[in-house]
Amino acid sequence: MTRLEYAGLGCGIGGEADFLREGMEHNPGRHCAAQATKFLTRPIPNAKAESIVETLNSCGAIPANVEVVVAPPSLQLMTVKGALRPEVSVSLQNTCVKDGYAAATGEISPAMATDAGIQWVILGHSERRAGFGTQEGESDELVATKCKVAIDGGMSVIACIGEQLEDRQAERTLEVVLNQNLAAIASKLTPADYDKVVIAYEPVWAIGTGLTASPQQAQEVHAAIRKWLVENVSVDVAKAMRIIYGGSVKAANCEALSAEPDIDGFLVGGASLKPEFVEVFQAAAAGLQG
């Protein structure tokens, strides 16, 4: 697999960061660069979408060891898909908890997505977990069920997990990320399902707040996620899993983040609306080679 770049935290965890260096060699094969723009709260006009497409189409060769995925709003999805170069995949920002063509007004099912040639979906994004206005946020159980339904429907999933500021301050980061978010998803999956999963760690308190996590702090959580997979799923799944980082990634910090052994790409937000998104996935490629 490739490193995934996707366009779209401060206490130390302690004890986890050196796990892979001591326990096993991790080689995801391909990094993943996913462009997770904040479309849900900041819609973009068609002209901006066209500009992003033009940037990606004209940026030169995309490194072979990087997979680039973009997730425009649903209304622009097929237009973007038709205009983008074939090396860049397109993702939905959400799919329905029901598959097929059953009555679910306003929803997009995995069957509808795959019929349209869309193979990726982001699920459990921090904004959907938090909810919108008076709309209740999505629970761990709901996110996990959506992941299983999407995978069974033939899609690949970018599954988002992460803690709020109050969790970090209370030293509950790993309790939330591992024992709540990740455990719920894992409870629904078969061993074969993990081939269709990329995990995106979103330290929610470091997104658009001015607070930042050091590369070492991000690495600590990523290493803990991989260790949990070893202990609760399998060594093979842990080795192959692409775990990408989504905490205010931009050109200024992506190179240092890419140097960490368990950061396999990025979920990029605001920076994905700018030409610097190209610098982010180029940094991911360099990090994999290093």
JSON list of N, CA and C in Angstrom, two decimals, residues 186 190-191 194 228-238:
[
{"chain": "A", "resi": 186, "resn": "ALA", "atom": "N", "xyz": [-13.06, -1.66, 15.64]},
{"chain": "A", "resi": 186, "resn": "ALA", "atom": "CA", "xyz": [-12.50, -3.01, 15.52]},
{"chain": "A", "resi": 186, "resn": "ALA", "atom": "C", "xyz": [-13.52, -4.08, 15.86]},
{"chain": "A", "resi": 190, "resn": "THR", "atom": "N", "xyz": [-13.86, -7.76, 10.37]},
{"chain": "A", "resi": 190, "resn": "THR", "atom": "CA", "xyz": [-13.18, -9.04, 10.24]},
{"chain": "A", "resi": 190, "resn": "THR", "atom": "C", "xyz": [-11.72, -8.77, 9.90]},
{"chain": "A", "resi": 191, "resn": "PRO", "atom": "N", "xyz": [-10.84, -9.76, 10.04]},
{"chain": "A", "resi": 191, "resn": "PRO", "atom": "CA", "xyz": [-9.43, -9.54, 9.68]},
{"chain": "A", "resi": 191, "resn": "PRO", "atom": "C", "xyz": [-9.25, -9.04, 8.25]},
{"chain": "A", "resi": 194, "resn": "TYR", "atom": "N", "xyz": [-9.58, -5.05, 7.26]},
{"chain": "A", "resi": 194, "resn": "TYR", "atom": "CA", "xyz": [-8.56, -4.03, 7.53]},
{"chain": "A", "resi": 194, "resn": "TYR", "atom": "C", "xyz": [-7.80, -3.61, 6.27]},
{"chain": "A", "resi": 228, "resn": "TRP", "atom": "N", "xyz": [-1.80, -1.12, 19.88]},
{"chain": "A", "resi": 228, "resn": "TRP", "atom": "CA", "xyz": [-3.13, -1.66, 20.18]},
{"chain": "A", "resi": 228, "resn": "TRP", "atom": "C", "xyz": [-3.55, -2.65, 19.10]},
{"chain": "A", "resi": 229, "resn": "LEU", "atom": "N", "xyz": [-3.25, -2.34, 17.85]},
{"chain": "A", "resi": 229, "resn": "LEU", "atom": "CA", "xyz": [-3.59, -3.26, 16.76]},
{"chain": "A", "resi": 229, "resn": "LEU", "atom": "C", "xyz": [-2.83, -4.57, 16.89]},
{"chain": "A", "resi": 230, "resn": "VAL", "atom": "N", "xyz": [-1.56, -4.52, 17.29]},
{"chain": "A", "resi": 230, "resn": "VAL", "atom": "CA", "xyz": [-0.81, -5.75, 17.52]},
{"chain": "A", "resi": 230, "resn": "VAL", "atom": "C", "xyz": [-1.47, -6.61, 18.58]},
{"chain": "A", "resi": 231, "resn": "GLU", "atom": "N", "xyz": [-1.86, -5.97, 19.67]},
{"chain": "A", "resi": 231, "resn": "GLU", "atom": "CA", "xyz": [-2.38, -6.71, 20.82]},
{"chain": "A", "resi": 231, "resn": "GLU", "atom": "C", "xyz": [-3.82, -7.16, 20.64]},
{"chain": "A", "resi": 232, "resn": "ASN", "atom": "N", "xyz": [-4.59, -6.45, 19.79]},
{"chain": "A", "resi": 232, "resn": "ASN", "atom": "CA", "xyz": [-6.01, -6.73, 19.70]},
{"chain": "A", "resi": 232, "resn": "ASN", "atom": "C", "xyz": [-6.47, -7.23, 18.33]},
{"chain": "A", "resi": 233, "resn": "VAL", "atom": "N", "xyz": [-5.63, -7.11, 17.32]},
{"chain": "A", "resi": 233, "resn": "VAL", "atom": "CA", "xyz": [-5.99, -7.60, 15.98]},
{"chain": "A", "resi": 233, "resn": "VAL", "atom": "C", "xyz": [-4.91, -8.58, 15.52]},
{"chain": "A", "resi": 234, "resn": "SER", "atom": "N", "xyz": [-3.80, -8.09, 14.98]},
{"chain": "A", "resi": 234, "resn": "SER", "atom": "CA", "xyz": [-2.70, -8.97, 14.60]},
{"chain": "A", "resi": 234, "resn": "SER", "atom": "C", "xyz": [-1.47, -8.14, 14.27]},
{"chain": "A", "resi": 235, "resn": "VAL", "atom": "N", "xyz": [-0.33, -8.77, 14.32]},
{"chain": "A", "resi": 235, "resn": "VAL", "atom": "CA", "xyz": [0.92, -8.11, 13.94]},
{"chain": "A", "resi": 235, "resn": "VAL", "atom": "C", "xyz": [0.89, -7.69, 12.48]},
{"chain": "A", "resi": 236, "resn": "ASP", "atom": "N", "xyz": [0.36, -8.55, 11.62]},
{"chain": "A", "resi": 236, "resn": "ASP", "atom": "CA", "xyz": [0.32, -8.24, 10.19]},
{"chain": "A", "resi": 236, "resn": "ASP", "atom": "C", "xyz": [-0.53, -7.00, 9.91]},
{"chain": "A", "resi": 237, "resn": "VAL", "atom": "N", "xyz": [-1.70, -6.91, 10.54]},
{"chain": "A", "resi": 237, "resn": "VAL", "atom": "CA", "xyz": [-2.55, -5.74, 10.35]},
{"chain": "A", "resi": 237, "resn": "VAL", "atom": "C", "xyz": [-1.84, -4.49, 10.85]},
{"chain": "A", "resi": 238, "resn": "ALA", "atom": "N", "xyz": [-1.20, -4.59, 12.01]},
{"chain": "A", "resi": 238, "resn": "ALA", "atom": "CA", "xyz": [-0.49, -3.43, 12.57]},
{"chain": "A", "resi": 238, "resn": "ALA", "atom": "C", "xyz": [0.63, -2.96, 11.66]}
]
